[in-house]
Amino acid sequence: MIATRDAYGEALKELGKINENIVVLDADLSGSTKTSVFAKSYPERFFNVGIAEQNLIGTAAGLAAAGKIPFASTFAMFATGRAFEVIRNSVCYPNLNVKIAATHAGLTVGEDGATHQALEDISLMRSLPNMVVLSPADGIEAKQCIYEAAKHNGPVYIRLGRAKTPVIFDENYKFEIGKGVELKEGTDITIIATGVMVERALTASEKLLEEGIKARVINMSTIKPIDKDIIIKAAKETKGIVTVEEHSIIGGLGSAVAEVVVENHLTPVVRIGTMDTFGESGDGFKLLDKYGLNVENIINKAKELL
C-alpha cells in the first residue's frame, strides 16, 4: 500500500538530483503534498508561496518562461478551482512548461469533506488547450507519471490521491503518455477505469469471471490525450463499455470515452462516478461505496450491457 502523493515526493527528490532545472512550488501544504521531501534536499529550489494558489501558478509560469521546469502543488480542489483562470491564461495559452501535481483529489480525501473533495478537476483541466491530464492508478505508475511529465515540454496536470492504495504494477511497468493499458483480456464487456478505481475494476472482473463473464479491464491513466485506438478496439470487440472514475460523471473519463465511441464506433457506454452532487465527510473508502464507486456496482452495470 502506498499513496500516490508519497510516490510524488520520492520522484521529485530523485528528479532534483539529475536535473537542476527542476524547481518545486507549494501553497503552504508541503507536508501533505509531500513536496517537503524535495524541500529538505534542495531548499534553494523550493518556494512556498503561502495560501495563494493564483500566485502559485503565476510564479510557476514565470519560472517556466525563464527555462525552469516547475512542479506546482497543492490540493486538487484549490489547484484547479481557485487558480483556473491563471492556469488557462498564464500557462496553457502561452503553452508553458508547468507541471501541476495536485494531491488529495476525489472522495478519498475523506473526512475533509465536500469543500476539499475535487470531483470536477479532470473536467476543468481536460477542457484546456495544450494541457495533458494524467491520473495514475498506484504509486508505481504515479512515480513514472512524474518522470514523464518532466520530459514532456508543455503543461501537465497530474491527479494524485491522499490515501494509501494497493500496488497494482511491478517495477517493470512502463508508463507512456497517451497510452491506455489492457490489464486483463476479455471478450464480453470492457471496464475502463482510472486512478484508485482501477484496483476495484480488476476485482470486479475477477468476480464476473466466476460467473463466466469475461470482462476486459483497461487502465486509462492518460485522460488527455486519450488513447482512441484502445477504446475503439474495445467498442468493436465487446458488447459495451463501463467507465469507472473517482470523479463526477460530467466531463471526466466517462465523457472522454463516450466522445470517442460516438464519433468512431457506436456501442453502449455506462458511466460510474459521482452523479451531479457534492461529496460529504467520512471515511474515504466508505464514501466510495456510498456513492456507488464499488465492485458490486461495476458488476451490476457490466451485466446490464450483456
PDB file of C-alpha atoms in Angstrom, residues 15-277:
ATOM      1  CA  LEU A  15      14.466  14.185 -10.328  1.00  0.00           C
ATOM      2  CA  GLY A  16      16.009  17.057  -8.392  1.00  0.00           C
ATOM      3  CA  LYS A  17      19.290  15.168  -8.274  1.00  0.00           C
ATOM      4  CA  ILE A  18      19.522  14.525 -12.016  1.00  0.00           C
ATOM      5  CA  ASN A  19      18.035  17.775 -13.356  1.00  0.00           C
ATOM      6  CA  GLU A  20      18.994  21.125 -11.841  1.00  0.00           C
ATOM      7  CA  ASN A  21      16.176  22.859 -13.736  1.00  0.00           C
ATOM      8  CA  ILE A  22      13.555  21.130 -11.595  1.00  0.00           C
ATOM      9  CA  VAL A  23      12.007  23.602  -9.153  1.00  0.00           C
ATOM     10  CA  VAL A  24       9.086  22.969  -6.806  1.00  0.00           C
ATOM     11  CA  LEU A  25       6.408  25.325  -5.521  1.00  0.00           C
ATOM     12  CA  ASP A  26       3.764  24.793  -2.872  1.00  0.00           C
ATOM     13  CA  ALA A  27       0.864  26.729  -1.333  1.00  0.00           C
ATOM     14  CA  ASP A  28       1.691  26.071   2.323  1.00  0.00           C
ATOM     15  CA  LEU A  29       0.749  22.383   2.247  1.00  0.00           C
ATOM     16  CA  SER A  30       4.149  20.814   1.634  1.00  0.00           C
ATOM     17  CA  GLY A  31       3.764  18.339   4.485  1.00  0.00           C
ATOM     18  CA  SER A  32       0.578  16.994   2.930  1.00  0.00           C
ATOM     19  CA  THR A  33       1.552  17.219  -0.740  1.00  0.00           C
ATOM     20  CA  LYS A  34       4.959  15.674   0.074  1.00  0.00           C
ATOM     21  CA  THR A  35       6.899  18.430  -1.666  1.00  0.00           C
ATOM     22  CA  SER A  36       8.638  18.751   1.727  1.00  0.00           C
ATOM     23  CA  VAL A  37      10.739  15.761   0.663  1.00  0.00           C
ATOM     24  CA  PHE A  38      12.195  17.849  -2.171  1.00  0.00           C
ATOM     25  CA  ALA A  39      12.460  20.951   0.015  1.00  0.00           C
ATOM     26  CA  LYS A  40      14.685  19.199   2.543  1.00  0.00           C
ATOM     27  CA  SER A  41      17.147  18.123  -0.160  1.00  0.00           C
ATOM     28  CA  TYR A  42      17.055  21.211  -2.373  1.00  0.00           C
ATOM     29  CA  PRO A  43      15.883  24.194  -0.279  1.00  0.00           C
ATOM     30  CA  GLU A  44      17.321  26.665  -2.810  1.00  0.00           C
ATOM     31  CA  ARG A  45      14.946  25.286  -5.461  1.00  0.00           C
ATOM     32  CA  PHE A  46      11.798  25.159  -3.307  1.00  0.00           C
ATOM     33  CA  PHE A  47       9.299  28.023  -2.986  1.00  0.00           C
ATOM     34  CA  ASN A  48       6.402  28.221  -0.539  1.00  0.00           C
ATOM     35  CA  VAL A  49       4.135  30.984  -1.833  1.00  0.00           C
ATOM     36  CA  GLY A  50       1.679  30.701   1.064  1.00  0.00           C
ATOM     37  CA  ILE A  51      -2.048  30.089   0.748  1.00  0.00           C
ATOM     38  CA  ALA A  52      -2.196  31.903  -2.587  1.00  0.00           C
ATOM     39  CA  GLU A  53      -2.962  29.442  -5.370  1.00  0.00           C
ATOM     40  CA  GLN A  54      -3.144  32.023  -8.149  1.00  0.00           C
ATOM     41  CA  ASN A  55       0.314  33.240  -7.184  1.00  0.00           C
ATOM     42  CA  LEU A  56       1.458  29.620  -7.064  1.00  0.00           C
ATOM     43  CA  ILE A  57       0.599  29.116 -10.720  1.00  0.00           C
ATOM     44  CA  GLY A  58       1.657  32.600 -11.809  1.00  0.00           C
ATOM     45  CA  THR A  59       5.092  32.167 -10.225  1.00  0.00           C
ATOM     46  CA  ALA A  60       5.418  28.729 -11.807  1.00  0.00           C
ATOM     47  CA  ALA A  61       4.609  30.255 -15.199  1.00  0.00           C
ATOM     48  CA  GLY A  62       7.342  32.854 -14.715  1.00  0.00           C
ATOM     49  CA  LEU A  63       9.903  30.214 -13.768  1.00  0.00           C
ATOM     50  CA  ALA A  64       8.930  28.155 -16.816  1.00  0.00           C
ATOM     51  CA  ALA A  65       9.362  31.204 -19.065  1.00  0.00           C
ATOM     52  CA  ALA A  66      12.873  31.509 -17.612  1.00  0.00           C
ATOM     53  CA  GLY A  67      13.731  27.939 -18.594  1.00  0.00           C
ATOM     54  CA  LYS A  68      12.960  26.072 -15.385  1.00  0.00           C
ATOM     55  CA  ILE A  69      10.725  23.004 -15.028  1.00  0.00           C
ATOM     56  CA  PRO A  70       8.370  23.940 -12.191  1.00  0.00           C
ATOM     57  CA  PHE A  71       6.197  21.451 -10.306  1.00  0.00           C
ATOM     58  CA  ALA A  72       3.427  23.392  -8.567  1.00  0.00           C
ATOM     59  CA  SER A  73       1.482  21.564  -5.857  1.00  0.00           C
ATOM     60  CA  THR A  74      -1.494  21.976  -3.607  1.00  0.00           C
ATOM     61  CA  PHE A  75      -4.771  20.125  -3.063  1.00  0.00           C
ATOM     62  CA  ALA A  76      -6.589  19.390  -6.345  1.00  0.00           C
ATOM     63  CA  MET A  77      -9.647  21.396  -5.313  1.00  0.00           C
ATOM     64  CA  PHE A  78      -7.658  24.588  -4.886  1.00  0.00           C
ATOM     65  CA  ALA A  79      -5.126  23.972  -7.665  1.00  0.00           C
ATOM     66  CA  THR A  80      -7.826  23.698 -10.305  1.00  0.00           C
ATOM     67  CA  GLY A  81     -10.643  25.757  -8.759  1.00  0.00           C
ATOM     68  CA  ARG A  82      -9.024  28.861  -7.320  1.00  0.00           C
ATOM     69  CA  ALA A  83      -6.298  29.085  -9.938  1.00  0.00           C
ATOM     70  CA  PHE A  84      -8.261  28.114 -13.048  1.00  0.00           C
ATOM     71  CA  GLU A  85      -8.013  31.474 -14.812  1.00  0.00           C
ATOM     72  CA  VAL A  86      -4.255  31.681 -14.236  1.00  0.00           C
ATOM     73  CA  ILE A  87      -3.766  28.130 -15.481  1.00  0.00           C
ATOM     74  CA  ARG A  88      -5.770  28.987 -18.595  1.00  0.00           C
ATOM     75  CA  ASN A  89      -4.285  32.363 -19.444  1.00  0.00           C
ATOM     76  CA  SER A  90      -0.761  32.220 -17.995  1.00  0.00           C
ATOM     77  CA  VAL A  91       0.130  28.543 -18.528  1.00  0.00           C
ATOM     78  CA  CYS A  92      -1.964  26.915 -21.260  1.00  0.00           C
ATOM     79  CA  TYR A  93      -2.398  29.899 -23.571  1.00  0.00           C
ATOM     80  CA  PRO A  94       1.377  30.513 -23.882  1.00  0.00           C
ATOM     81  CA  ASN A  95       1.932  26.713 -23.647  1.00  0.00           C
ATOM     82  CA  LEU A  96       4.479  26.990 -20.846  1.00  0.00           C
ATOM     83  CA  ASN A  97       6.324  24.059 -19.329  1.00  0.00           C
ATOM     84  CA  VAL A  98       4.453  23.991 -15.992  1.00  0.00           C
ATOM     85  CA  LYS A  99       3.546  20.775 -14.148  1.00  0.00           C
ATOM     86  CA  ILE A 100       0.605  20.928 -11.761  1.00  0.00           C
ATOM     87  CA  ALA A 101       0.777  17.971  -9.376  1.00  0.00           C
ATOM     88  CA  ALA A 102      -2.492  18.154  -7.447  1.00  0.00           C
ATOM     89  CA  THR A 103      -2.917  15.909  -4.414  1.00  0.00           C
ATOM     90  CA  HIS A 104      -5.979  14.993  -2.312  1.00  0.00           C
ATOM     91  CA  ALA A 105      -8.248  14.531  -5.334  1.00  0.00           C
ATOM     92  CA  GLY A 106     -11.604  12.785  -5.180  1.00  0.00           C
ATOM     93  CA  LEU A 107     -13.750  11.355  -2.396  1.00  0.00           C
ATOM     94  CA  THR A 108     -10.844   9.582  -0.693  1.00  0.00           C
ATOM     95  CA  VAL A 109      -9.822  12.888   0.850  1.00  0.00           C
ATOM     96  CA  GLY A 110     -12.380  11.547   3.309  1.00  0.00           C
ATOM     97  CA  GLU A 111     -13.007  13.479   6.498  1.00  0.00           C
ATOM     98  CA  ASP A 112     -12.008  16.831   4.942  1.00  0.00           C
ATOM     99  CA  GLY A 113     -15.437  16.792   3.303  1.00  0.00           C
ATOM    100  CA  ALA A 114     -17.045  18.300   0.234  1.00  0.00           C
ATOM    101  CA  THR A 115     -15.051  21.541   0.264  1.00  0.00           C
ATOM    102  CA  HIS A 116     -11.809  19.584  -0.226  1.00  0.00           C
ATOM    103  CA  GLN A 117     -13.038  16.752  -2.495  1.00  0.00           C
ATOM    104  CA  ALA A 118     -12.178  17.713  -6.063  1.00  0.00           C
ATOM    105  CA  LEU A 119     -14.714  15.903  -8.258  1.00  0.00           C
ATOM    106  CA  GLU A 120     -14.539  18.339 -11.165  1.00  0.00           C
ATOM    107  CA  ASP A 121     -10.794  18.763 -11.695  1.00  0.00           C
ATOM    108  CA  ILE A 122     -10.422  16.348 -14.622  1.00  0.00           C
ATOM    109  CA  SER A 123     -13.301  18.068 -16.388  1.00  0.00           C
ATOM    110  CA  LEU A 124     -11.747  21.504 -15.872  1.00  0.00           C
ATOM    111  CA  MET A 125      -8.245  20.515 -16.925  1.00  0.00           C
ATOM    112  CA  ARG A 126      -9.143  18.441 -19.991  1.00  0.00           C
ATOM    113  CA  SER A 127     -11.089  21.382 -21.397  1.00  0.00           C
ATOM    114  CA  LEU A 128      -7.913  23.482 -21.642  1.00  0.00           C
ATOM    115  CA  PRO A 129      -5.923  23.511 -24.904  1.00  0.00           C
ATOM    116  CA  ASN A 130      -2.312  22.230 -24.616  1.00  0.00           C
ATOM    117  CA  MET A 131      -2.953  20.581 -21.222  1.00  0.00           C
ATOM    118  CA  VAL A 132      -2.014  16.908 -20.712  1.00  0.00           C
ATOM    119  CA  VAL A 133      -4.073  15.224 -17.954  1.00  0.00           C
ATOM    120  CA  LEU A 134      -2.711  12.212 -16.029  1.00  0.00           C
ATOM    121  CA  SER A 135      -4.410  10.095 -13.364  1.00  0.00           C
ATOM    122  CA  PRO A 136      -2.141   7.262 -12.130  1.00  0.00           C
ATOM    123  CA  ALA A 137      -3.568   4.084 -10.622  1.00  0.00           C
ATOM    124  CA  ASP A 138      -0.937   3.377  -7.969  1.00  0.00           C
ATOM    125  CA  GLY A 139       2.352   4.531  -6.520  1.00  0.00           C
ATOM    126  CA  ILE A 140       4.480   2.824  -9.173  1.00  0.00           C
ATOM    127  CA  GLU A 141       2.600   4.482 -12.008  1.00  0.00           C
ATOM    128  CA  ALA A 142       2.485   7.821 -10.178  1.00  0.00           C
ATOM    129  CA  LYS A 143       6.254   7.899  -9.966  1.00  0.00           C
ATOM    130  CA  GLN A 144       6.579   7.201 -13.679  1.00  0.00           C
ATOM    131  CA  CYS A 145       3.974   9.878 -14.456  1.00  0.00           C
ATOM    132  CA  ILE A 146       6.151  12.435 -12.675  1.00  0.00           C
ATOM    133  CA  TYR A 147       9.220  11.380 -14.663  1.00  0.00           C
ATOM    134  CA  GLU A 148       7.356  11.505 -17.978  1.00  0.00           C
ATOM    135  CA  ALA A 149       5.763  14.847 -17.089  1.00  0.00           C
ATOM    136  CA  ALA A 150       9.245  16.279 -16.517  1.00  0.00           C
ATOM    137  CA  LYS A 151      10.297  15.096 -20.004  1.00  0.00           C
ATOM    138  CA  HIS A 152       7.177  16.467 -21.713  1.00  0.00           C
ATOM    139  CA  ASN A 153       7.570  20.027 -22.999  1.00  0.00           C
ATOM    140  CA  GLY A 154       4.304  21.727 -22.060  1.00  0.00           C
ATOM    141  CA  PRO A 155       1.677  21.931 -19.318  1.00  0.00           C
ATOM    142  CA  VAL A 156       0.772  18.720 -17.496  1.00  0.00           C
ATOM    143  CA  TYR A 157      -1.829  18.113 -14.795  1.00  0.00           C
ATOM    144  CA  ILE A 158      -1.176  15.083 -12.566  1.00  0.00           C
ATOM    145  CA  ARG A 159      -4.027  13.936 -10.314  1.00  0.00           C
ATOM    146  CA  LEU A 160      -2.827  12.367  -7.052  1.00  0.00           C
ATOM    147  CA  GLY A 161      -4.561  10.919  -4.005  1.00  0.00           C
ATOM    148  CA  ARG A 162      -4.307  11.194  -0.246  1.00  0.00           C
ATOM    149  CA  ALA A 163      -4.991   7.631   0.855  1.00  0.00           C
ATOM    150  CA  LYS A 164      -2.684   4.658   0.671  1.00  0.00           C
ATOM    151  CA  THR A 165      -3.910   2.275  -2.047  1.00  0.00           C
ATOM    152  CA  PRO A 166      -2.905  -1.206  -3.267  1.00  0.00           C
ATOM    153  CA  VAL A 167       0.073  -1.534  -5.598  1.00  0.00           C
ATOM    154  CA  ILE A 168      -1.015  -2.879  -8.994  1.00  0.00           C
ATOM    155  CA  PHE A 169       2.124  -2.661 -11.131  1.00  0.00           C
ATOM    156  CA  ASP A 170       5.632  -4.017 -10.607  1.00  0.00           C
ATOM    157  CA  GLU A 171       8.900  -2.210 -11.234  1.00  0.00           C
ATOM    158  CA  ASN A 172       8.983  -3.473 -14.840  1.00  0.00           C
ATOM    159  CA  TYR A 173       5.850  -1.495 -15.735  1.00  0.00           C
ATOM    160  CA  LYS A 174       6.392   1.233 -18.309  1.00  0.00           C
ATOM    161  CA  PHE A 175       4.042   4.213 -18.403  1.00  0.00           C
ATOM    162  CA  GLU A 176       3.675   6.191 -21.619  1.00  0.00           C
ATOM    163  CA  ILE A 177       1.712   9.429 -22.008  1.00  0.00           C
ATOM    164  CA  GLY A 178      -1.324   8.897 -24.242  1.00  0.00           C
ATOM    165  CA  LYS A 179      -1.435   5.104 -23.966  1.00  0.00           C
ATOM    166  CA  GLY A 180      -4.088   3.065 -22.189  1.00  0.00           C
ATOM    167  CA  VAL A 181      -3.053  -0.357 -20.903  1.00  0.00           C
ATOM    168  CA  GLU A 182      -5.088  -3.541 -21.157  1.00  0.00           C
ATOM    169  CA  LEU A 183      -4.607  -5.169 -17.762  1.00  0.00           C
ATOM    170  CA  LYS A 184      -6.934  -8.083 -18.344  1.00  0.00           C
ATOM    171  CA  GLU A 185      -8.236  -9.698 -21.510  1.00  0.00           C
ATOM    172  CA  GLY A 186     -11.979 -10.067 -22.071  1.00  0.00           C
ATOM    173  CA  THR A 187     -14.398 -10.583 -24.919  1.00  0.00           C
ATOM    174  CA  ASP A 188     -17.798  -9.898 -23.312  1.00  0.00           C
ATOM    175  CA  ILE A 189     -17.613  -6.370 -21.944  1.00  0.00           C
ATOM    176  CA  THR A 190     -14.920  -3.749 -21.233  1.00  0.00           C
ATOM    177  CA  ILE A 191     -14.263  -1.874 -17.997  1.00  0.00           C
ATOM    178  CA  ILE A 192     -12.183   1.290 -18.409  1.00  0.00           C
ATOM    179  CA  ALA A 193     -11.010   2.756 -15.123  1.00  0.00           C
ATOM    180  CA  THR A 194      -8.658   5.439 -13.879  1.00  0.00           C
ATOM    181  CA  GLY A 195      -6.900   6.267 -10.638  1.00  0.00           C
ATOM    182  CA  VAL A 196      -7.877   4.496  -7.456  1.00  0.00           C
ATOM    183  CA  MET A 197     -10.779   2.777  -9.246  1.00  0.00           C
ATOM    184  CA  VAL A 198      -8.507   0.548 -11.351  1.00  0.00           C
ATOM    185  CA  GLU A 199      -7.976  -1.870  -8.469  1.00  0.00           C
ATOM    186  CA  ARG A 200     -11.748  -2.158  -7.945  1.00  0.00           C
ATOM    187  CA  ALA A 201     -12.261  -2.719 -11.677  1.00  0.00           C
ATOM    188  CA  LEU A 202      -9.820  -5.619 -11.578  1.00  0.00           C
ATOM    189  CA  THR A 203     -11.631  -7.141  -8.604  1.00  0.00           C
ATOM    190  CA  ALA A 204     -14.970  -6.790 -10.395  1.00  0.00           C
ATOM    191  CA  SER A 205     -13.508  -8.526 -13.447  1.00  0.00           C
ATOM    192  CA  GLU A 206     -12.365 -11.470 -11.318  1.00  0.00           C
ATOM    193  CA  LYS A 207     -15.824 -11.845  -9.781  1.00  0.00           C
ATOM    194  CA  LEU A 208     -17.503 -11.600 -13.183  1.00  0.00           C
ATOM    195  CA  LEU A 209     -15.262 -14.383 -14.458  1.00  0.00           C
ATOM    196  CA  GLU A 210     -16.553 -16.617 -11.658  1.00  0.00           C
ATOM    197  CA  GLU A 211     -19.945 -16.256 -13.379  1.00  0.00           C
ATOM    198  CA  GLY A 212     -18.478 -16.959 -16.803  1.00  0.00           C
ATOM    199  CA  ILE A 213     -18.395 -13.316 -17.913  1.00  0.00           C
ATOM    200  CA  LYS A 214     -15.108 -12.229 -19.494  1.00  0.00           C
ATOM    201  CA  ALA A 215     -14.528  -8.559 -18.736  1.00  0.00           C
ATOM    202  CA  ARG A 216     -11.646  -6.710 -20.343  1.00  0.00           C
ATOM    203  CA  VAL A 217     -10.013  -4.180 -17.997  1.00  0.00           C
ATOM    204  CA  ILE A 218      -8.215  -1.103 -19.312  1.00  0.00           C
ATOM    205  CA  ASN A 219      -6.201   1.309 -17.173  1.00  0.00           C
ATOM    206  CA  MET A 220      -6.677   4.780 -18.650  1.00  0.00           C
ATOM    207  CA  SER A 221      -4.079   6.820 -16.791  1.00  0.00           C
ATOM    208  CA  THR A 222      -3.871   9.453 -19.522  1.00  0.00           C
ATOM    209  CA  ILE A 223      -7.211  11.211 -19.753  1.00  0.00           C
ATOM    210  CA  LYS A 224      -5.892  13.688 -22.316  1.00  0.00           C
ATOM    211  CA  PRO A 225      -4.732  12.943 -24.953  1.00  0.00           C
ATOM    212  CA  ILE A 226      -6.902   9.878 -24.580  1.00  0.00           C
ATOM    213  CA  ASP A 227      -5.974   6.602 -26.283  1.00  0.00           C
ATOM    214  CA  LYS A 228      -8.636   6.451 -29.012  1.00  0.00           C
ATOM    215  CA  ASP A 229      -7.289   3.241 -30.553  1.00  0.00           C
ATOM    216  CA  ILE A 230      -7.716   1.110 -27.426  1.00  0.00           C
ATOM    217  CA  ILE A 231     -11.255   2.489 -26.889  1.00  0.00           C
ATOM    218  CA  ILE A 232     -12.352   1.877 -30.494  1.00  0.00           C
ATOM    219  CA  LYS A 233     -10.895  -1.641 -30.344  1.00  0.00           C
ATOM    220  CA  ALA A 234     -12.878  -2.332 -27.173  1.00  0.00           C
ATOM    221  CA  ALA A 235     -16.031  -0.884 -28.725  1.00  0.00           C
ATOM    222  CA  LYS A 236     -15.678  -3.225 -31.711  1.00  0.00           C
ATOM    223  CA  GLU A 237     -14.711  -6.370 -29.796  1.00  0.00           C
ATOM    224  CA  THR A 238     -17.006  -6.285 -26.746  1.00  0.00           C
ATOM    225  CA  LYS A 239     -20.714  -5.676 -26.130  1.00  0.00           C
ATOM    226  CA  GLY A 240     -20.281  -2.409 -24.255  1.00  0.00           C
ATOM    227  CA  ILE A 241     -18.053  -0.277 -22.044  1.00  0.00           C
ATOM    228  CA  VAL A 242     -18.306   0.592 -18.340  1.00  0.00           C
ATOM    229  CA  THR A 243     -16.200   3.565 -17.245  1.00  0.00           C
ATOM    230  CA  VAL A 244     -15.206   3.984 -13.606  1.00  0.00           C
ATOM    231  CA  GLU A 245     -13.708   7.089 -12.030  1.00  0.00           C
ATOM    232  CA  GLU A 246     -13.436   8.841  -8.666  1.00  0.00           C
ATOM    233  CA  HIS A 247     -14.839  11.985 -10.251  1.00  0.00           C
ATOM    234  CA  SER A 248     -18.120  13.402 -11.463  1.00  0.00           C
ATOM    235  CA  ILE A 249     -19.577  11.596 -14.470  1.00  0.00           C
ATOM    236  CA  ILE A 250     -19.812  15.046 -16.057  1.00  0.00           C
ATOM    237  CA  GLY A 251     -16.714  15.862 -18.069  1.00  0.00           C
ATOM    238  CA  GLY A 252     -14.345  13.194 -16.780  1.00  0.00           C
ATOM    239  CA  LEU A 253     -13.109   9.833 -18.059  1.00  0.00           C
ATOM    240  CA  GLY A 254     -16.594   8.605 -18.925  1.00  0.00           C
ATOM    241  CA  SER A 255     -17.317  11.671 -21.002  1.00  0.00           C
ATOM    242  CA  ALA A 256     -13.984  11.363 -22.820  1.00  0.00           C
ATOM    243  CA  VAL A 257     -14.615   7.693 -23.642  1.00  0.00           C
ATOM    244  CA  ALA A 258     -18.192   8.410 -24.776  1.00  0.00           C
ATOM    245  CA  GLU A 259     -16.946  11.142 -27.123  1.00  0.00           C
ATOM    246  CA  VAL A 260     -14.607   8.651 -28.816  1.00  0.00           C
ATOM    247  CA  VAL A 261     -17.300   5.977 -29.073  1.00  0.00           C
ATOM    248  CA  VAL A 262     -19.923   8.328 -30.524  1.00  0.00           C
ATOM    249  CA  GLU A 263     -17.541   9.643 -33.165  1.00  0.00           C
ATOM    250  CA  ASN A 264     -15.992   6.318 -34.201  1.00  0.00           C
ATOM    251  CA  HIS A 265     -17.882   3.104 -33.380  1.00  0.00           C
ATOM    252  CA  LEU A 266     -21.182   3.096 -31.527  1.00  0.00           C
ATOM    253  CA  THR A 267     -21.546   0.762 -28.562  1.00  0.00           C
ATOM    254  CA  PRO A 268     -23.340   1.226 -25.229  1.00  0.00           C
ATOM    255  CA  VAL A 269     -21.356   3.146 -22.601  1.00  0.00           C
ATOM    256  CA  VAL A 270     -22.295   3.208 -18.899  1.00  0.00           C
ATOM    257  CA  ARG A 271     -20.505   5.717 -16.679  1.00  0.00           C
ATOM    258  CA  ILE A 272     -19.779   5.134 -12.983  1.00  0.00           C
ATOM    259  CA  GLY A 273     -18.691   8.167 -10.973  1.00  0.00           C
ATOM    260  CA  THR A 274     -20.293  10.626  -8.634  1.00  0.00           C
ATOM    261  CA  MET A 275     -23.549  11.905 -10.021  1.00  0.00           C
ATOM    262  CA  ASP A 276     -24.418  15.615 -10.184  1.00  0.00           C
ATOM    263  CA  THR A 277     -23.678  16.031  -6.480  1.00  0.00           C
TER     264      THR A 277
END
